[in-house]
Amino acid sequence: DIQMTQSPSSLSASVGDRVTITCRASQSISSYLNWYQQKPGRAPKVLIYAASNLQSAVPSRFSGSGSGTDFTLTISSLQPEDFATYYCQQSYSTPRTFGQGTKVEIK
Amino acid sequence: EVQLVESGGGLVLPGRSLRLSCAASGFTFDDYAMHWVRQAPGKGLEWVSGISWNSGDIGYADSVKGRFTISRDNAKNSLYLQMNSLRPEDTALYYCTKEAAVITTYFDCWGQGTLVTVSS
C-alpha cells in the first residue's frame, strides 16, 4: 500500500498569511494526488485534483503543485473560512490512501 | 443538485452485522464509480471500499477485506455496504462518495455520513 505523510500535522496562522502544507508519498504516484478540506462537523470537499487542478467553485487562493512523491498545497492569503483540516489522497492505486491530515488553526 | 444520503448506521454489538445504504440523486448513477470512506471519532479519513459503475471492479481496504461487501443497484440508484463481524475499531462515521474521473479519479461529492458504533 502507498503511505501518504503530511507535514505539519497542525499549524497556527493569521488571516492573510501564506500557508503551505506538504504531502509525501511512499512511492511515485505521478500526479495522482488530490487535496480535500474538512470543516468541523462537515463532510470533506475536494479542493485540488491531479496535483494542480482547481476544482470548480474553489477560490483561486488555493493552489497545488508537485509530482512523483512530493506535493504541496498552498493558500496564498489565509481567510477566516479556511480554518479547517486538510487531507491529501492518492488515486494512483487501490487502496486509495489519505494523509493523516493537517489542522490549520487561528493564531 | 447531486445528493448522497446515507442510512443504516447505529449501535451494534461486536461480532454482529449491519448494512449501510446510500441513496443517490441528481446525476446518472450508473455512469459513476462509488466509494465508502470512514472517519473514526476525532481521527482522519480512511478509504473503505469502492465499486465501478457496472460492479465489475471492486476493492477493499485490508482492514475490512473478508468482512465487508460493497454492492450497488443501478435500477434503484443505491449503494450498499454489508458489514459483518463488526469490531470496535469499525466505529466511525461512514461517508458515501461519488467518484469523478477527470485526468485522475477523486471524490467530488460526499454524503453527510451515517454513524456506526460497535460496542458492548
Short mmCIF file of C-alpha atoms in Angstrom, two decimals:
data_model
loop_
_atom_site.label_atom_id
_atom_site.label_comp_id
_atom_site.label_asym_id
_atom_site.label_seq_id
_atom_site.Cartn_x
_atom_site.Cartn_y
_atom_site.Cartn_z
CA ASP A 1 0.00 0.00 0.00
CA ILE A 2 1.13 3.57 -0.66
CA GLN A 3 1.63 5.59 2.52
CA MET A 4 0.87 9.29 2.49
CA THR A 5 2.59 11.53 5.03
CA GLN A 6 1.57 15.14 5.59
CA SER A 7 3.51 17.84 7.37
CA PRO A 8 2.97 19.60 9.58
CA SER A 9 0.20 17.82 11.50
CA SER A 10 -1.04 21.20 12.64
CA LEU A 11 -0.16 24.84 12.25
CA SER A 12 -1.24 28.21 13.59
CA ALA A 13 -1.56 31.10 11.19
CA SER A 14 -3.12 34.53 10.92
CA VAL A 15 -5.59 35.86 8.40
CA GLY A 16 -3.64 37.00 5.37
CA ASP A 17 -0.75 34.59 5.89
CA ARG A 18 0.61 32.37 3.15
CA VAL A 19 0.25 28.75 4.24
CA THR A 20 1.98 25.71 2.79
CA ILE A 21 1.15 22.07 3.54
CA THR A 22 3.32 19.23 2.30
CA CYS A 23 2.35 15.68 1.37
CA ARG A 24 4.83 12.92 0.62
CA ALA A 25 4.04 9.55 -0.95
CA SER A 26 5.97 6.39 -0.09
CA GLN A 27 6.47 5.73 -3.82
CA SER A 28 5.98 7.68 -7.01
CA ILE A 29 2.35 8.44 -7.80
CA SER A 30 2.95 10.71 -10.80
CA SER A 31 0.33 13.47 -10.43
CA TYR A 32 -2.40 11.27 -8.97
CA LEU A 33 -2.81 13.39 -5.88
CA ASN A 34 -5.90 15.16 -4.56
CA TRP A 35 -6.47 17.63 -1.73
CA TYR A 36 -9.58 17.91 0.47
CA GLN A 37 -10.75 20.40 3.07
CA GLN A 38 -12.86 19.37 6.04
CA LYS A 39 -14.50 21.74 8.50
CA PRO A 40 -15.75 20.51 11.91
CA GLY A 41 -18.99 18.56 11.64
CA ARG A 42 -18.95 18.70 7.85
CA ALA A 43 -18.14 16.26 5.08
CA PRO A 44 -14.85 16.81 3.24
CA LYS A 45 -14.83 18.66 -0.05
CA VAL A 46 -12.30 18.43 -2.85
CA LEU A 47 -10.10 21.46 -3.49
CA ILE A 48 -7.45 20.24 -5.92
CA TYR A 49 -7.32 17.16 -8.15
CA ALA A 50 -4.47 15.69 -10.16
CA ALA A 51 -1.97 17.65 -8.07
CA SER A 52 -2.61 21.11 -9.52
CA ASN A 53 -6.13 21.36 -10.93
CA LEU A 54 -8.53 23.61 -9.05
CA GLN A 55 -11.98 22.11 -8.52
CA SER A 56 -14.88 24.20 -9.80
CA ALA A 57 -16.00 26.96 -7.40
CA VAL A 58 -12.87 26.69 -5.24
CA PRO A 59 -11.24 30.10 -4.64
CA SER A 60 -8.07 30.80 -6.60
CA ARG A 61 -6.07 31.44 -3.42
CA PHE A 62 -5.78 27.65 -3.23
CA SER A 63 -3.15 26.03 -5.41
CA GLY A 64 -1.37 22.70 -5.66
CA SER A 65 1.92 21.58 -7.09
CA GLY A 66 4.25 18.62 -7.26
CA SER A 67 4.66 15.26 -8.92
CA GLY A 68 6.28 11.94 -8.17
CA THR A 69 6.47 11.72 -4.38
CA ASP A 70 6.37 15.34 -3.14
CA PHE A 71 3.35 17.62 -3.26
CA THR A 72 2.32 20.97 -1.84
CA LEU A 73 -0.97 22.70 -1.10
CA THR A 74 -0.64 26.47 -0.81
CA ILE A 75 -3.14 29.02 0.46
CA SER A 76 -1.85 32.35 -0.78
CA SER A 77 -3.73 34.55 1.70
CA LEU A 78 -5.49 32.74 4.52
CA GLN A 79 -9.11 33.72 5.04
CA PRO A 80 -11.29 33.12 8.14
CA GLU A 81 -13.25 30.41 6.33
CA ASP A 82 -10.04 28.47 5.56
CA PHE A 83 -9.50 27.32 9.13
CA ALA A 84 -10.07 23.60 8.73
CA THR A 85 -8.29 20.27 8.36
CA TYR A 86 -6.70 19.42 5.03
CA TYR A 87 -6.06 15.93 3.66
CA CYS A 88 -4.10 14.68 0.71
CA GLN A 89 -5.16 11.45 -1.02
CA GLN A 90 -3.51 9.36 -3.71
CA SER A 91 -5.52 7.96 -6.61
CA TYR A 92 -2.64 6.06 -8.20
CA SER A 93 -3.60 2.68 -6.80
CA THR A 94 -6.01 0.82 -4.54
CA PRO A 95 -6.31 1.24 -1.59
CA ARG A 96 -6.86 4.98 -2.09
CA THR A 97 -4.90 6.17 0.92
CA PHE A 98 -5.21 9.53 2.67
CA GLY A 99 -2.64 11.51 4.58
CA GLN A 100 -3.21 11.89 8.31
CA GLY A 101 -4.43 15.47 7.95
CA THR A 102 -3.14 18.96 8.70
CA LYS A 103 -5.19 21.13 11.02
CA VAL A 104 -4.95 24.84 10.28
CA GLU A 105 -5.80 26.90 13.37
CA ILE A 106 -6.10 30.58 14.14
CA LYS A 107 -3.04 32.21 15.69
CA GLU B 1 -28.26 19.04 -7.43
CA VAL B 2 -26.22 15.97 -6.59
CA GLN B 3 -27.31 14.36 -3.33
CA LEU B 4 -26.00 11.35 -1.45
CA VAL B 5 -27.96 10.27 1.62
CA GLU B 6 -26.60 7.51 3.83
CA SER B 7 -28.67 5.42 6.22
CA GLY B 8 -28.45 2.25 8.25
CA GLY B 9 -25.96 3.24 10.93
CA GLY B 10 -26.48 2.62 14.61
CA LEU B 11 -25.22 0.90 17.74
CA VAL B 12 -24.29 -2.74 17.26
CA LEU B 13 -22.62 -5.40 19.35
CA PRO B 14 -19.16 -6.67 18.40
CA GLY B 15 -19.40 -9.61 16.02
CA ARG B 16 -22.78 -8.57 14.66
CA SER B 17 -23.72 -7.23 11.22
CA LEU B 18 -25.05 -4.01 9.77
CA ARG B 19 -25.99 -2.91 6.26
CA LEU B 20 -25.45 0.67 5.16
CA SER B 21 -27.31 2.23 2.25
CA CYS B 22 -26.68 5.32 0.17
CA ALA B 23 -29.44 6.85 -1.94
CA ALA B 24 -28.12 8.89 -4.86
CA SER B 25 -29.91 11.57 -6.84
CA GLY B 26 -29.16 14.47 -9.17
CA PHE B 27 -26.82 12.58 -11.50
CA THR B 28 -26.78 9.50 -13.72
CA PHE B 29 -25.85 6.98 -11.06
CA ASP B 30 -24.80 4.15 -13.35
CA ASP B 31 -22.21 6.36 -15.07
CA TYR B 32 -20.03 6.61 -11.96
CA ALA B 33 -17.94 4.54 -9.61
CA MET B 34 -18.85 4.91 -5.94
CA HIS B 35 -16.96 4.52 -2.68
CA TRP B 36 -17.27 4.32 1.07
CA VAL B 37 -14.90 6.38 3.22
CA ARG B 38 -14.97 6.34 7.01
CA GLN B 39 -13.76 8.56 9.82
CA ALA B 40 -13.34 7.32 13.36
CA PRO B 41 -14.22 9.88 16.06
CA GLY B 42 -11.54 12.57 16.16
CA LYS B 43 -9.44 10.79 13.54
CA GLY B 44 -8.60 11.11 9.86
CA LEU B 45 -10.18 9.75 6.71
CA GLU B 46 -9.89 6.10 5.71
CA TRP B 47 -10.97 4.71 2.34
CA VAL B 48 -13.02 1.56 2.94
CA SER B 49 -14.23 0.23 -0.40
CA GLY B 50 -15.05 1.17 -3.97
CA ILE B 51 -17.12 -0.24 -6.83
CA SER B 52 -17.11 0.54 -10.54
CA TRP B 53 -20.19 1.64 -12.45
CA ASN B 54 -21.05 -1.92 -13.50
CA SER B 55 -19.80 -3.70 -10.36
CA GLY B 56 -17.03 -5.26 -12.44
CA ASP B 57 -14.21 -3.74 -10.39
CA ILE B 58 -14.37 -3.82 -6.59
CA GLY B 59 -11.74 -3.04 -3.99
CA TYR B 60 -11.43 -3.09 -0.20
CA ALA B 61 -9.10 -1.77 2.43
CA ASP B 62 -7.11 -4.54 4.12
CA SER B 63 -8.78 -3.63 7.42
CA VAL B 64 -12.21 -4.74 6.13
CA LYS B 65 -11.38 -7.32 3.48
CA GLY B 66 -13.30 -10.54 4.04
CA ARG B 67 -15.77 -8.86 6.41
CA PHE B 68 -17.35 -6.07 4.35
CA THR B 69 -19.07 -6.35 0.97
CA ILE B 70 -19.86 -3.42 -1.28
CA SER B 71 -22.65 -3.59 -3.85
CA ARG B 72 -24.88 -1.35 -5.90
CA ASP B 73 -28.30 -1.43 -7.53
CA ASN B 74 -28.27 0.90 -10.53
CA ALA B 75 -32.01 0.49 -11.03
CA LYS B 76 -32.54 1.92 -7.54
CA ASN B 77 -29.71 4.48 -7.66
CA SER B 78 -28.37 2.95 -4.48
CA LEU B 79 -25.04 1.91 -2.99
CA TYR B 80 -24.68 -0.56 -0.13
CA LEU B 81 -22.11 -1.74 2.38
CA GLN B 82 -22.74 -5.04 4.13
CA MET B 83 -20.62 -5.11 7.28
CA ASN B 84 -20.16 -8.45 9.06
CA SER B 85 -18.10 -9.48 12.08
CA LEU B 86 -18.00 -5.89 13.27
CA ARG B 87 -15.23 -4.82 15.63
CA PRO B 88 -14.95 -1.83 17.99
CA GLU B 89 -12.34 -0.35 15.63
CA ASP B 90 -15.01 -0.17 12.90
CA THR B 91 -16.71 2.58 14.92
CA ALA B 92 -16.80 5.58 12.60
CA LEU B 93 -18.85 7.96 10.51
CA TYR B 94 -19.28 6.27 7.14
CA TYR B 95 -19.45 8.52 4.09
CA CYS B 96 -20.80 7.57 0.69
CA THR B 97 -18.82 9.28 -2.07
CA LYS B 98 -19.13 9.69 -5.82
CA GLU B 99 -16.03 9.33 -7.94
CA ALA B 100 -15.19 11.89 -10.61
CA ALA B 101 -12.80 10.90 -13.37
CA VAL B 102 -11.06 13.94 -14.85
CA ILE B 103 -7.34 13.39 -15.51
CA THR B 104 -7.40 11.32 -12.36
CA THR B 105 -10.11 9.99 -10.07
CA TYR B 106 -11.22 11.79 -6.95
CA PHE B 107 -14.23 12.04 -4.64
CA ASP B 108 -16.21 15.03 -5.85
CA CYS B 109 -19.40 14.56 -3.83
CA TRP B 110 -19.90 13.30 -0.29
CA GLY B 111 -22.94 12.48 1.77
CA GLN B 112 -23.29 13.69 5.35
CA GLY B 113 -22.41 10.28 6.72
CA THR B 114 -24.04 7.65 8.90
CA LEU B 115 -22.57 6.80 12.29
CA VAL B 116 -21.72 3.21 13.16
CA THR B 117 -20.89 2.45 16.79
CA VAL B 118 -19.61 -1.02 17.67
CA SER B 119 -19.73 -1.55 21.40
CA SER B 120 -20.93 -3.95 24.04
#
